[in-house]
Short mmCIF file of C-alpha atoms in Angstrom, two decimals:
data_model
loop_
_atom_site.label_atom_id
_atom_site.label_comp_id
_atom_site.label_asym_id
_atom_site.label_seq_id
_atom_site.Cartn_x
_atom_site.Cartn_y
_atom_site.Cartn_z
CA UNK U 1 36.45 22.06 88.90
CA UNK U 2 36.22 18.58 87.50
CA UNK U 3 34.76 15.57 89.25
CA UNK U 4 37.06 12.58 89.70
CA UNK U 5 36.80 10.08 86.87
CA UNK U 6 33.88 7.65 86.77
CA UNK U 7 32.09 5.31 84.41
CA UNK U 8 28.83 6.67 82.98
CA UNK U 9 25.80 4.55 82.15
CA UNK U 10 22.50 5.71 80.71
CA UNK U 11 20.24 2.64 80.76
CA UNK U 12 16.93 2.68 78.92
CA UNK U 13 14.93 0.49 81.30
CA UNK U 14 14.56 0.13 85.04
CA UNK U 15 15.66 -3.52 84.83
CA UNK U 16 18.85 -2.51 83.07
CA UNK U 17 19.46 0.18 85.71
CA UNK U 18 18.95 -2.33 88.53
CA UNK U 19 21.39 -4.73 86.85
CA UNK U 20 23.98 -1.97 86.54
CA UNK U 21 23.61 -1.20 90.24
CA UNK U 22 24.06 -4.89 91.04
CA UNK U 23 27.26 -5.02 88.95
CA UNK U 24 28.53 -1.70 90.36
CA UNK U 25 27.62 -1.69 94.04
CA UNK U 26 29.45 1.60 94.63
CA UNK U 27 27.66 3.36 91.76
CA UNK U 28 25.48 6.40 92.40
CA UNK U 29 22.11 6.95 90.78
CA UNK U 30 21.98 10.22 88.81
CA UNK U 31 18.63 12.02 88.54
CA UNK U 32 18.70 15.81 87.99
CA UNK U 33 22.24 15.91 89.37
CA UNK U 34 21.74 19.25 91.10
CA UNK U 35 23.01 17.93 94.43
CA UNK U 36 25.23 15.10 93.24
CA UNK U 37 27.24 16.93 90.57
CA UNK U 38 28.18 19.87 92.85
CA UNK U 39 29.26 17.31 95.49
CA UNK U 40 31.33 15.45 92.87
CA UNK U 41 32.98 18.66 91.69
CA UNK U 42 34.06 19.39 95.26
CA UNK U 43 35.21 15.75 95.50
CA UNK U 44 32.92 15.29 98.47
CA UNK U 45 31.51 12.41 96.44
CA UNK U 46 33.75 10.27 94.23
CA UNK U 47 31.53 7.45 92.95
CA UNK U 48 33.28 5.09 90.51
CA UNK U 49 30.17 4.96 88.33
CA UNK U 50 26.98 6.89 87.64
CA UNK U 51 23.72 5.31 86.51
CA UNK U 52 21.75 8.11 84.82
CA UNK U 53 17.98 7.57 84.90
CA UNK U 54 17.13 10.14 82.26
CA UNK U 55 16.58 7.72 79.37
CA UNK U 56 14.22 5.45 81.31
CA UNK U 57 10.65 6.06 80.19
CA UNK U 58 7.86 6.42 82.71
CA UNK U 59 9.85 7.87 85.60
CA UNK U 60 8.55 11.41 85.26
CA UNK U 61 5.07 12.80 85.26
CA UNK U 62 2.24 13.63 87.64
CA UNK U 63 -1.06 11.77 87.83
CA UNK U 64 -4.02 11.29 90.12
CA UNK U 65 -4.72 7.74 91.36
CA UNK U 66 -7.74 7.56 93.63
CA UNK U 67 -7.00 9.83 96.57
CA UNK U 68 -3.26 9.97 95.86
CA UNK U 69 -1.27 12.38 93.74
CA UNK U 70 1.52 10.31 92.20
CA UNK U 71 4.72 12.09 91.18
CA UNK U 72 7.40 10.21 89.26
CA UNK U 73 10.92 10.37 90.66
CA UNK U 74 12.38 12.19 87.64
CA UNK U 75 9.70 14.89 87.68
CA UNK U 76 11.36 18.30 88.02
CA UNK U 77 10.37 21.08 90.42
CA UNK U 78 9.42 23.04 87.29
CA UNK U 79 6.94 20.31 86.34
CA UNK U 80 5.46 20.40 89.86
CA UNK U 81 5.16 24.18 89.84
CA UNK U 82 3.39 24.25 86.51
CA UNK U 83 1.07 21.29 87.18
CA UNK U 84 -2.65 22.00 87.37
CA UNK U 85 -3.14 18.66 89.19
CA UNK U 86 -0.74 19.75 91.95
CA UNK U 87 -2.42 23.14 92.27
CA UNK U 88 -5.83 21.50 92.59
CA UNK U 89 -5.06 18.62 94.90
CA UNK U 90 -1.96 19.53 96.93
CA UNK U 91 -1.69 23.31 96.52
CA UNK U 92 0.95 23.66 99.24
CA UNK U 93 3.37 21.70 97.08
CA UNK U 94 3.09 24.15 94.17
CA UNK U 95 3.47 27.11 96.54
CA UNK U 96 6.39 25.64 98.46
CA UNK U 97 8.22 24.64 95.28
CA UNK U 98 8.55 28.32 94.44
CA UNK U 99 11.11 28.73 97.24
CA UNK U 100 13.23 25.66 96.44
CA UNK U 101 16.76 26.60 95.32
CA UNK U 102 16.54 29.12 92.51
CA UNK U 103 14.95 29.30 89.06
CA UNK U 104 17.65 27.24 87.35
CA UNK U 105 17.67 24.59 90.10
CA UNK U 106 13.87 24.31 89.93
CA UNK U 107 14.11 23.84 86.17
CA UNK U 108 16.23 20.71 86.47
CA UNK U 109 16.29 19.39 90.05
CA UNK U 110 14.04 16.39 90.60
CA UNK U 111 11.54 15.31 93.25
CA UNK U 112 13.03 11.83 93.58
CA UNK U 113 16.58 13.15 93.69
CA UNK U 114 15.74 15.53 96.52
CA UNK U 115 14.07 12.81 98.60
CA UNK U 116 16.72 10.16 98.01
CA UNK U 117 19.49 12.66 98.81
CA UNK U 118 17.97 13.56 102.22
CA UNK U 119 19.92 16.79 102.46
CA UNK U 120 19.70 18.12 106.04
CA UNK U 121 18.77 21.53 104.60
CA UNK U 122 16.58 20.36 101.70
CA UNK U 123 13.02 21.63 101.39
CA UNK U 124 11.19 18.65 99.92
CA UNK U 125 12.07 16.17 102.68
CA UNK U 126 10.17 18.30 105.23
CA UNK U 127 7.29 19.08 102.88
CA UNK U 128 6.75 15.50 101.76
CA UNK U 129 7.14 14.27 105.36
CA UNK U 130 4.48 16.71 106.63
CA UNK U 131 2.17 15.65 103.80
CA UNK U 132 2.26 12.05 105.01
CA UNK U 133 3.25 10.64 101.64
CA UNK U 134 4.69 7.25 100.78
CA UNK U 135 7.59 6.40 98.53
CA UNK U 136 7.81 3.54 96.01
CA UNK U 137 11.12 1.92 95.25
CA UNK U 138 12.24 -0.88 92.91
CA UNK U 139 15.07 -3.16 93.86
CA UNK U 140 16.48 -6.63 93.25
CA UNK U 141 13.62 -8.05 95.35
CA UNK U 142 10.94 -6.19 93.42
CA UNK U 143 8.82 -3.21 94.36
CA UNK U 144 8.06 -1.95 97.83
CA UNK U 145 6.25 0.99 99.39
CA UNK U 146 7.90 2.90 102.22
CA UNK U 147 5.84 5.19 104.47
CA UNK U 148 7.52 8.59 104.57
CA UNK U 149 7.72 8.41 108.38
CA UNK U 150 10.19 5.54 107.94
CA UNK U 151 12.03 6.98 104.94
CA UNK U 152 14.44 9.60 106.31
CA UNK U 153 16.82 7.91 108.72
CA UNK U 154 19.90 10.12 108.82
CA UNK U 155 21.91 12.88 107.23
CA UNK U 156 22.07 12.03 103.50
CA UNK U 157 20.62 8.64 104.46
CA UNK U 158 17.26 7.09 103.69
CA UNK U 159 15.62 3.71 104.07
CA UNK U 160 16.53 2.91 100.46
CA UNK U 161 18.69 -0.22 100.35
CA UNK U 162 21.79 -0.61 98.16
CA UNK U 163 20.65 -1.40 94.64
CA UNK U 164 17.20 0.14 95.11
CA UNK U 165 15.86 2.98 92.99
CA UNK U 166 13.17 5.40 94.13
CA UNK U 167 10.52 5.44 91.40
CA UNK U 168 7.69 7.64 92.67
CA UNK U 169 6.19 9.47 95.62
CA UNK U 170 2.49 9.17 96.44
CA UNK U 171 0.92 12.10 98.28
CA UNK U 172 -2.57 11.99 99.80
CA UNK U 173 -4.75 14.67 98.18
CA UNK U 174 -5.80 17.40 100.58
CA UNK U 175 -9.50 17.16 101.28
CA UNK U 176 -11.95 19.68 102.70
CA UNK U 177 -11.05 20.96 106.15
CA UNK U 178 -7.31 20.69 105.58
CA UNK U 179 -4.71 23.39 105.04
CA UNK U 180 -0.94 23.44 104.75
CA UNK U 181 1.97 25.82 104.46
CA UNK U 182 5.76 25.73 104.22
CA UNK U 183 7.80 28.58 105.67
CA UNK U 184 11.56 28.82 105.50
CA UNK U 185 14.40 31.09 106.41
CA UNK U 186 16.72 30.65 103.43
CA UNK U 187 20.46 31.03 103.49
CA UNK U 188 20.90 34.22 101.46
CA UNK U 189 23.50 32.80 99.06
CA UNK U 190 22.61 29.15 98.65
CA UNK U 191 18.82 29.41 99.24
CA UNK U 192 19.06 26.23 101.32
CA UNK U 193 16.89 26.22 104.44
CA UNK U 194 18.64 27.50 107.56
CA UNK U 195 15.38 26.30 109.04
CA UNK U 196 12.21 25.32 107.20
CA UNK U 197 8.92 24.13 108.66
CA UNK U 198 5.98 22.56 106.87
CA UNK U 199 2.66 22.30 108.70
CA UNK U 200 -0.43 20.39 107.62
CA UNK U 201 -3.59 20.76 109.72
CA UNK U 202 -7.00 19.15 109.55
CA UNK U 203 -9.92 20.91 111.23
CA UNK U 204 -13.43 19.75 112.05
CA UNK U 205 -15.95 21.90 113.95
CA UNK U 206 -13.11 24.33 114.64
CA UNK U 207 -11.16 21.62 116.48
CA UNK U 208 -7.77 20.41 115.31
CA UNK U 209 -8.25 16.75 114.32
CA UNK U 210 -4.83 16.28 112.77
CA UNK U 211 -1.55 18.14 112.65
CA UNK U 212 1.67 17.08 110.97
CA UNK U 213 4.64 19.38 111.36
CA UNK U 214 8.05 18.65 109.82
CA UNK U 215 11.30 20.52 110.29
CA UNK U 216 14.33 20.77 107.99
CA UNK U 217 17.61 22.67 108.31
CA UNK U 218 17.77 22.55 112.09
CA UNK U 219 18.04 18.78 112.33
CA UNK U 220 20.32 16.22 110.69
CA UNK U 221 17.41 15.04 108.56
CA UNK U 222 13.77 16.03 108.09
CA UNK U 223 12.02 15.25 111.37
CA UNK U 224 8.50 15.67 112.71
CA UNK U 225 7.93 18.06 115.62
CA UNK U 226 5.69 15.63 117.45
CA UNK U 227 5.44 17.61 120.70
CA UNK U 228 3.90 20.53 118.85
CA UNK U 229 1.62 18.20 116.89
CA UNK U 230 0.32 16.61 120.10
CA UNK U 231 -0.14 19.99 121.76
CA UNK U 232 -2.56 20.99 119.01
CA UNK U 233 -4.53 17.76 118.85
CA UNK U 234 -8.12 18.35 119.99
CA UNK U 235 -7.55 22.05 120.52
CA UNK U 236 -9.43 24.96 119.05
CA UNK U 237 -7.20 26.44 116.36
CA UNK U 238 -6.43 30.05 117.22
CA UNK U 239 -3.41 32.30 117.69
CA UNK U 240 -3.02 31.34 121.36
CA UNK U 241 -3.15 27.56 120.94
CA UNK U 242 -0.86 27.80 117.92
CA UNK U 243 1.65 29.92 119.83
CA UNK U 244 1.61 27.47 122.74
CA UNK U 245 2.11 24.50 120.42
CA UNK U 246 4.90 26.21 118.47
CA UNK U 247 6.79 26.90 121.71
CA UNK U 248 7.03 23.14 122.12
CA UNK U 249 8.21 22.43 118.56
CA UNK U 250 11.90 21.92 119.45
CA UNK U 251 11.05 19.32 122.14
CA UNK U 252 12.56 15.97 121.24
CA UNK U 253 14.45 17.32 118.23
CA UNK U 254 18.23 17.06 118.01
CA UNK U 255 18.99 20.56 116.78
CA UNK U 256 22.44 21.26 115.39
CA UNK U 257 24.05 24.61 114.74
CA UNK U 258 27.22 25.83 113.16
CA UNK U 259 29.56 28.57 114.30
CA UNK U 260 29.67 30.32 110.96
CA UNK U 261 26.07 31.10 110.18
CA UNK U 262 23.43 29.95 112.65
CA UNK U 263 24.03 28.60 116.15
CA UNK U 264 22.02 25.82 117.77
CA UNK U 265 20.32 28.42 119.95
CA UNK U 266 19.35 30.54 116.96
CA UNK U 267 18.05 27.57 115.00
CA UNK U 268 16.01 26.47 118.01
CA UNK U 269 14.48 29.95 118.09
CA UNK U 270 13.74 29.76 114.36
CA UNK U 271 12.06 26.37 114.79
CA UNK U 272 9.57 27.96 117.21
CA UNK U 273 8.97 31.07 115.12
CA UNK U 274 8.63 29.29 111.80
CA UNK U 275 6.40 26.59 113.29
CA UNK U 276 4.05 29.31 114.51
CA UNK U 277 4.07 31.04 111.13
CA UNK U 278 3.59 27.81 109.22
CA UNK U 279 0.65 26.80 111.45
CA UNK U 280 -1.00 30.22 111.18
CA UNK U 281 -0.64 30.15 107.39
CA UNK U 282 -1.87 26.55 107.21
CA UNK U 283 -5.03 27.38 109.16
CA UNK U 284 -5.68 30.34 106.89
CA UNK U 285 -5.46 28.06 103.88
CA UNK U 286 -8.01 25.54 105.16
CA UNK U 287 -10.67 25.06 102.50
CA UNK C 1 35.13 8.36 76.37
CA UNK C 2 31.55 8.83 75.27
CA UNK C 3 30.19 10.21 72.00
CA UNK C 4 27.87 13.16 72.51
CA UNK C 5 26.14 15.47 70.09
CA UNK C 6 24.74 18.74 71.31
CA UNK C 7 23.14 21.41 69.17
CA UNK C 8 24.29 24.87 70.24
CA UNK C 9 22.74 27.95 68.68
CA UNK C 10 21.52 25.78 65.81
CA UNK C 11 24.91 24.18 65.07
CA UNK C 12 25.47 20.51 65.86
CA UNK C 13 28.65 19.81 67.84
CA UNK C 14 29.78 16.17 68.09
CA UNK C 15 32.71 15.01 70.15
CA UNK C 16 34.12 12.12 72.15
CA UNK C 17 34.32 13.37 75.72
CA UNK C 18 35.22 12.12 79.15
CA UNK C 19 32.07 11.53 81.19
CA UNK C 20 33.30 14.06 83.73
CA UNK C 21 33.43 16.89 81.21
CA UNK C 22 30.99 19.58 82.28
CA UNK C 23 28.56 21.16 79.84
CA UNK C 24 30.13 24.57 80.37
CA UNK C 25 33.52 23.21 79.27
CA UNK C 26 31.89 21.56 76.25
CA UNK C 27 30.41 24.93 75.30
CA UNK C 28 33.63 26.88 75.88
CA UNK C 29 36.37 24.42 74.91
CA UNK C 30 34.77 22.03 72.42
CA UNK C 31 32.37 24.42 70.69
CA UNK C 32 34.65 27.42 71.26
CA UNK C 33 31.85 29.67 72.51
CA UNK C 34 33.40 31.63 75.34
CA UNK C 35 30.54 34.04 75.97
CA UNK C 36 29.27 31.69 78.68
CA UNK C 37 31.32 32.47 81.78
CA UNK C 38 32.45 30.28 84.64
CA UNK C 39 31.92 32.13 87.89
CA UNK C 40 31.70 30.34 91.21
CA UNK C 41 31.79 26.80 89.81
CA UNK C 42 29.70 25.71 92.82
CA UNK C 43 26.23 26.08 91.26
CA UNK C 44 25.40 29.32 93.04
CA UNK C 45 26.34 32.32 90.88
CA UNK C 46 24.53 31.60 87.61
CA UNK C 47 27.20 33.20 85.39
CA UNK C 48 27.23 30.02 83.29
CA UNK C 49 23.45 30.01 82.67
CA UNK C 50 22.35 28.86 79.21
CA UNK C 51 18.98 27.78 77.81
CA UNK C 52 18.68 24.01 77.48
CA UNK C 53 15.59 22.61 75.78
CA UNK C 54 13.80 25.87 76.55
CA UNK C 55 14.73 26.22 80.22
CA UNK C 56 17.47 28.16 81.98
CA UNK C 57 20.24 25.84 83.18
CA UNK C 58 23.50 26.32 85.06
CA UNK C 59 25.88 24.72 82.59
CA UNK C 60 28.48 24.05 85.33
CA UNK C 61 25.99 21.68 86.95
CA UNK C 62 25.53 19.30 84.02
CA UNK C 63 27.80 16.67 82.60
CA UNK C 64 28.06 17.01 78.84
CA UNK C 65 27.01 13.34 78.54
CA UNK C 66 23.71 14.17 80.28
CA UNK C 67 23.02 16.72 77.55
CA UNK C 68 23.50 14.36 74.59
CA UNK C 69 20.80 15.29 72.10
CA UNK C 70 19.96 18.59 73.80
CA UNK C 71 19.33 21.96 72.16
CA UNK C 72 21.32 24.74 73.78
CA UNK C 73 21.05 28.48 73.35
CA UNK C 74 23.93 30.63 74.58
CA UNK C 75 24.46 34.38 74.67
CA UNK C 76 26.06 34.19 71.21
CA UNK C 77 22.82 32.85 69.77
CA UNK C 78 20.60 35.76 70.82
CA UNK C 79 21.46 38.50 68.31
CA UNK C 80 20.06 37.93 64.82
CA UNK C 81 21.47 39.51 61.67
CA UNK C 82 23.47 42.04 63.63
CA UNK C 83 20.38 43.08 65.63
CA UNK C 84 20.65 42.79 69.38
CA UNK C 85 17.96 40.75 71.09
CA UNK C 86 15.56 43.06 73.01
CA UNK C 87 17.02 41.82 76.32
CA UNK C 88 20.55 42.67 75.16
CA UNK C 89 19.32 46.06 73.93
CA UNK C 90 17.62 46.70 77.27
CA UNK C 91 20.78 45.83 79.24
CA UNK C 92 22.65 48.26 76.97
CA UNK C 93 20.17 51.09 77.34
CA UNK C 94 19.50 50.70 81.08
CA UNK C 95 23.18 50.07 81.85
CA UNK C 96 22.33 46.68 83.33
CA UNK C 97 25.97 45.82 83.94
CA UNK C 98 29.12 47.08 85.56
CA UNK C 99 32.03 44.69 85.02
CA UNK C 100 29.88 42.52 82.75
CA UNK C 101 30.97 39.15 84.05
CA UNK C 102 27.54 38.04 85.27
CA UNK C 103 25.76 39.58 82.26
CA UNK C 104 25.50 36.56 79.92
CA UNK C 105 23.97 34.50 82.74
CA UNK C 106 21.64 37.32 83.78
CA UNK C 107 20.44 37.71 80.20
CA UNK C 108 19.87 33.98 79.66
CA UNK C 109 17.93 33.68 82.91
CA UNK C 110 15.85 36.70 81.87
CA UNK C 111 15.27 35.06 78.48
CA UNK C 112 13.65 32.01 80.10
CA UNK C 113 11.85 34.05 82.77
CA UNK C 114 10.25 36.53 80.34
CA UNK C 115 8.88 33.67 78.29
CA UNK C 116 7.10 32.32 81.37
CA UNK C 117 6.13 35.75 82.65
CA UNK C 118 5.99 38.43 79.93
CA UNK C 119 4.71 41.15 82.28
CA UNK C 120 6.51 40.69 85.60
CA UNK C 121 6.51 42.86 88.70
CA UNK C 122 9.80 44.07 90.16
CA UNK C 123 9.41 41.54 92.97
CA UNK C 124 8.93 38.69 90.50
CA UNK C 125 12.05 39.73 88.59
CA UNK C 126 14.12 39.80 91.79
CA UNK C 127 12.81 36.34 92.74
CA UNK C 128 13.72 35.02 89.27
CA UNK C 129 17.27 36.35 89.67
CA UNK C 130 17.97 34.56 92.96
CA UNK C 131 20.22 32.11 91.14
CA UNK C 132 22.30 34.85 89.51
CA UNK C 133 24.80 36.78 91.57
CA UNK C 134 26.29 40.15 90.55
CA UNK C 135 29.35 40.87 92.67
CA UNK C 136 29.38 44.49 91.52
CA UNK C 137 25.92 44.48 93.18
CA UNK C 138 24.43 46.19 90.16
CA UNK C 139 21.05 44.63 90.69
CA UNK C 140 18.94 47.79 90.42
CA UNK C 141 19.82 48.44 86.81
CA UNK C 142 19.64 44.76 85.95
CA UNK C 143 16.07 44.69 87.23
CA UNK C 144 15.27 47.89 85.31
CA UNK C 145 16.79 46.37 82.17
CA UNK C 146 14.60 43.29 82.47
CA UNK C 147 11.51 45.43 83.05
CA UNK C 148 12.42 47.43 79.95
CA UNK C 149 13.12 44.25 77.96
CA UNK C 150 9.67 42.98 78.91
CA UNK C 151 8.14 46.17 77.51
CA UNK C 152 10.15 45.87 74.31
CA UNK C 153 9.17 42.23 73.88
CA UNK C 154 5.50 42.96 74.48
CA UNK C 155 5.77 45.37 71.58
CA UNK C 156 4.90 48.46 73.57
CA UNK C 157 8.39 49.85 73.25
CA UNK C 158 8.65 53.34 74.61
CA UNK C 159 11.27 55.70 73.23
CA UNK C 160 14.69 54.71 74.61
CA UNK C 161 15.71 56.77 77.61
CA UNK C 162 19.16 57.20 79.13
CA UNK C 163 20.00 54.82 81.96
CA UNK C 164 18.56 56.22 85.16
#
């Protein structure tokens, strides 16, 4: 299968890329291409132009800045998995990356591409949302920082404006007393999440001081399970309180199903089960 | 049209291509190396897997223009001087194939995987093969072949045994 025809640009600076986007408002930004190119081959996407970021220096790499782990948009899953900095400061990210797509996808798919694509069944949107990160973007008006809670706004839709390019994601390092885990039920062929849940918990004197739980797969875009989060707040963290909180995870979520693989009812069930498992695993990982 | 040059198995291939030309078509139609198969064409089956700049890649999921300047290794580049690569030898000896269509992709994925993990468990091998589908469902012998290849490559080659 061939994509429809398009113009291809490979700028060597961010300024040049921003100019190309201004001149070609319908152009798509190409990162790793592991979502965009399959969509173009199926003609689900027919952009008239692609602006490939691969020649722009400085867009990939992982570094520590104060209490934030900064990951460049063009950093691949492979880079994340093999990064000592990630393992040390946000270990859940290295662990969770091992279940993204498959080996070949992890080799070439990018962090920024996954976030900007906002696939309803993507893994990283839920993980990065639960981690309470922020996203940096460059656009015609300069640079801005978008809190992750405001970033995912719809299916395949983010807060990025036309002409803006996501440049990096900044993740708070996980301090003492915090633990996190991502659990997913993958589609057996595509490895996409039928449902995936990422839970991050903070504990002090055995009391839950903070919980962030994000769901993917079941909803149109990565969404926090705030009812479950609130149910845990101030509670002792044990199997009973976690079970009770997980029961409430679907509250307030718009859960969608399909007739072929997983119904709304089944996905709702999975949201509860996987929230419980993710919370239990997160508590076990508290350090 | 865009000018691209891609080194495949040590040989530089230069051509003017349409931006929409996929890497797998560059490999098969421009370079004439048809050992790399097109399977599902939807980025799931892994039959088209090659090694690009040291990492396994589904060549149906790249535009050739994205790979300008890249170093590619395909199944044809594995054997040296008439000697099968240990992974090829292991697939032969453990009968790691039935129809053979997925085999080039399986072998190239194994090539990358065994470099990262020279002494894998069966579970790790099966996890590494999640992006490669065998519709004959011959996974058991494929896994055995990769285990055997790992032994061969570590140098502790036991005497060849018939496929079991």
